[in-house]
């Protein structure tokens, strides 16, 4: 019940912020290809494997606070906007866990995201296996998920 109240509050704040700010241009220059890619950011899902139509939440940037965004910036490729990078993930925890897994495994977040068919933890396991076949994806997901939970929890504390 408490989690439901938090989620409703976050959604209400997000919607209020969207209507107050208005629509913004999310076009970014892809730092990998150098091309302009509308809406996908520097770590976007422009690969053939990243299917925005099947992603759980393809058109929404996840609602997270500046404290969490600031914590994730050094873990993402230089110049990557965390809000744009979160596009296509079904939940904040899945996005942060993917960022953490990339960092833990010393693989590019962009490469890891591109290997995923959607933003789910199940697809994260497949992507980890493709990029690092010598590691146990379940163990890495568990570690990254715990780190993500802690990051999210810490970002909500003042």
Coordinates of C-alpha atoms in Angstrom, one line a residue:
X1 CA 0.0 0.0 0.0
X2 CA 2.8 2.4 0.9
X3 CA 4.6 1.7 -2.4
X4 CA 1.3 2.4 -4.3
X5 CA 1.1 5.8 -2.6
X6 CA 4.7 6.6 -3.6
X7 CA 4.1 5.5 -7.2
X8 CA 0.9 7.6 -7.5
X9 CA 2.7 10.6 -6.0
X10 CA 5.7 10.2 -8.4
X11 CA 3.4 9.9 -11.3
X12 CA 1.4 12.9 -10.3
X13 CA 4.5 15.0 -9.9
X14 CA 5.9 13.8 -13.2
X15 CA 2.7 14.7 -15.0
X16 CA 2.5 18.1 -13.4
X17 CA 6.1 18.7 -14.4
X18 CA 5.4 17.6 -18.0
X19 CA 2.4 19.9 -18.3
X20 CA 4.3 22.8 -16.6
X21 CA 7.4 22.5 -18.7
X22 CA 5.7 21.6 -21.9
X23 CA 7.1 19.4 -24.6
X24 CA 10.9 19.5 -25.0
X25 CA 13.0 18.5 -27.9
X26 CA 14.7 15.1 -27.2
X27 CA 16.8 15.0 -30.3
X28 CA 20.4 14.1 -29.5
X29 CA 23.5 13.4 -31.5
X30 CA 24.4 9.7 -31.1
X31 CA 27.9 9.7 -29.8
X32 CA 28.5 6.3 -31.3
X33 CA 27.5 7.0 -34.9
X34 CA 27.6 10.8 -34.9
X35 CA 24.1 10.9 -36.4
X36 CA 21.2 12.8 -35.2
X37 CA 18.7 10.3 -33.6
X38 CA 15.5 11.9 -32.5
X39 CA 14.5 11.0 -28.9
X40 CA 17.1 8.2 -28.2
X41 CA 19.9 10.2 -26.7
X42 CA 23.6 9.2 -26.7
X43 CA 22.9 5.8 -25.4
X44 CA 19.8 5.2 -27.4
X45 CA 18.2 2.1 -28.7
X46 CA 19.0 2.7 -32.4
X47 CA 20.2 -0.9 -32.9
X48 CA 18.2 -3.5 -34.7
X49 CA 18.0 -5.5 -31.4
X50 CA 16.4 -2.6 -29.5
X51 CA 12.7 -2.8 -30.4
X52 CA 10.9 0.3 -29.1
X53 CA 7.6 -1.2 -30.0
X54 CA 8.0 -4.2 -27.6
X55 CA 9.7 -2.2 -24.9
X56 CA 7.6 -2.0 -21.8
X57 CA 7.6 1.8 -21.6
X58 CA 9.1 3.0 -24.9
X59 CA 7.9 6.6 -25.1
X60 CA 8.3 7.7 -21.5
X61 CA 11.4 8.9 -19.7
X62 CA 11.5 7.4 -16.3
X63 CA 10.7 9.7 -13.4
X64 CA 13.7 10.0 -11.2
X65 CA 15.2 12.8 -9.2
X66 CA 18.3 14.9 -9.9
X67 CA 20.2 13.2 -7.0
X68 CA 19.9 9.8 -8.7
X69 CA 20.6 11.3 -12.2
X70 CA 23.8 12.9 -10.8
X71 CA 24.8 9.5 -9.3
X72 CA 24.3 7.7 -12.6
X73 CA 26.0 10.2 -14.9
X74 CA 29.6 9.0 -14.1
X75 CA 28.5 5.4 -14.7
X76 CA 27.1 6.2 -18.2
X77 CA 29.1 7.1 -21.3
X78 CA 30.5 10.6 -21.3
X79 CA 27.8 13.1 -22.3
X80 CA 24.9 10.7 -22.0
X81 CA 21.7 12.2 -20.6
X82 CA 20.4 9.8 -17.9
X83 CA 16.8 10.8 -18.8
X84 CA 17.3 10.0 -22.5
X85 CA 19.2 6.8 -21.7
X86 CA 16.3 5.5 -19.6
X87 CA 14.0 5.5 -22.6
X88 CA 12.6 2.1 -23.3
X89 CA 13.0 0.6 -19.8
X90 CA 9.9 -0.6 -18.1
X91 CA 10.9 0.6 -14.6
X92 CA 13.4 2.7 -12.9
X93 CA 14.9 -0.3 -11.2
X94 CA 15.5 -2.1 -14.5
X95 CA 17.2 1.0 -15.9
X96 CA 19.5 1.6 -12.9
X97 CA 20.3 -2.2 -12.7
X98 CA 21.4 -2.1 -16.4
X99 CA 23.6 0.9 -15.7
X100 CA 25.1 -0.9 -12.7
X101 CA 25.6 -4.2 -14.6
X102 CA 27.4 -2.4 -17.4
X103 CA 29.7 -0.7 -14.8
X104 CA 30.3 -3.8 -12.8
X105 CA 31.2 -5.9 -15.9
X106 CA 33.2 -3.1 -17.5
X107 CA 31.1 -3.1 -20.7
X108 CA 29.6 -0.2 -22.5
X109 CA 26.1 0.7 -21.3
X110 CA 25.3 1.5 -25.0
X111 CA 26.4 -2.0 -26.1
X112 CA 24.5 -3.7 -23.3
X113 CA 21.3 -1.7 -24.0
X114 CA 21.6 -2.5 -27.7
X115 CA 21.8 -6.2 -27.0
X116 CA 18.5 -6.1 -25.1
X117 CA 15.3 -6.7 -27.0
X118 CA 13.4 -4.6 -24.4
X119 CA 14.2 -3.1 -21.0
X120 CA 13.5 -6.1 -18.9
X121 CA 15.8 -7.9 -16.5
X122 CA 15.2 -11.1 -18.5
X123 CA 16.7 -9.5 -21.5
X124 CA 19.5 -8.0 -19.4
X125 CA 20.6 -11.6 -18.6
X126 CA 20.7 -12.5 -22.3
X127 CA 22.6 -9.4 -23.1
X128 CA 25.1 -10.0 -20.4
X129 CA 25.6 -13.6 -21.6
X130 CA 26.3 -12.3 -25.2
X131 CA 28.8 -9.7 -24.1
X132 CA 30.4 -11.7 -21.2
X133 CA 29.8 -15.4 -21.7
X134 CA 32.2 -16.3 -18.9
X135 CA 30.1 -14.7 -16.1
X136 CA 26.9 -15.9 -14.5
X137 CA 24.1 -13.5 -15.7
X138 CA 21.9 -14.4 -12.7
X139 CA 24.5 -13.5 -10.2
X140 CA 25.3 -10.2 -12.0
X141 CA 21.7 -9.3 -12.3
X142 CA 21.2 -9.9 -8.6
X143 CA 24.2 -7.8 -7.7
X144 CA 23.1 -5.0 -10.0
X145 CA 19.5 -5.1 -8.8
X146 CA 20.6 -4.8 -5.2
X147 CA 22.8 -1.8 -6.1
X148 CA 19.9 -0.3 -8.0
X149 CA 17.6 -0.6 -5.1
X150 CA 20.2 1.0 -2.8
X151 CA 20.8 3.9 -5.3
X152 CA 17.1 4.5 -5.6
X153 CA 16.6 4.4 -1.8
X154 CA 19.5 6.8 -1.2
X155 CA 18.3 9.2 -3.8
X156 CA 15.0 9.6 -2.0
X157 CA 16.6 10.5 1.3
X158 CA 17.4 14.1 1.9

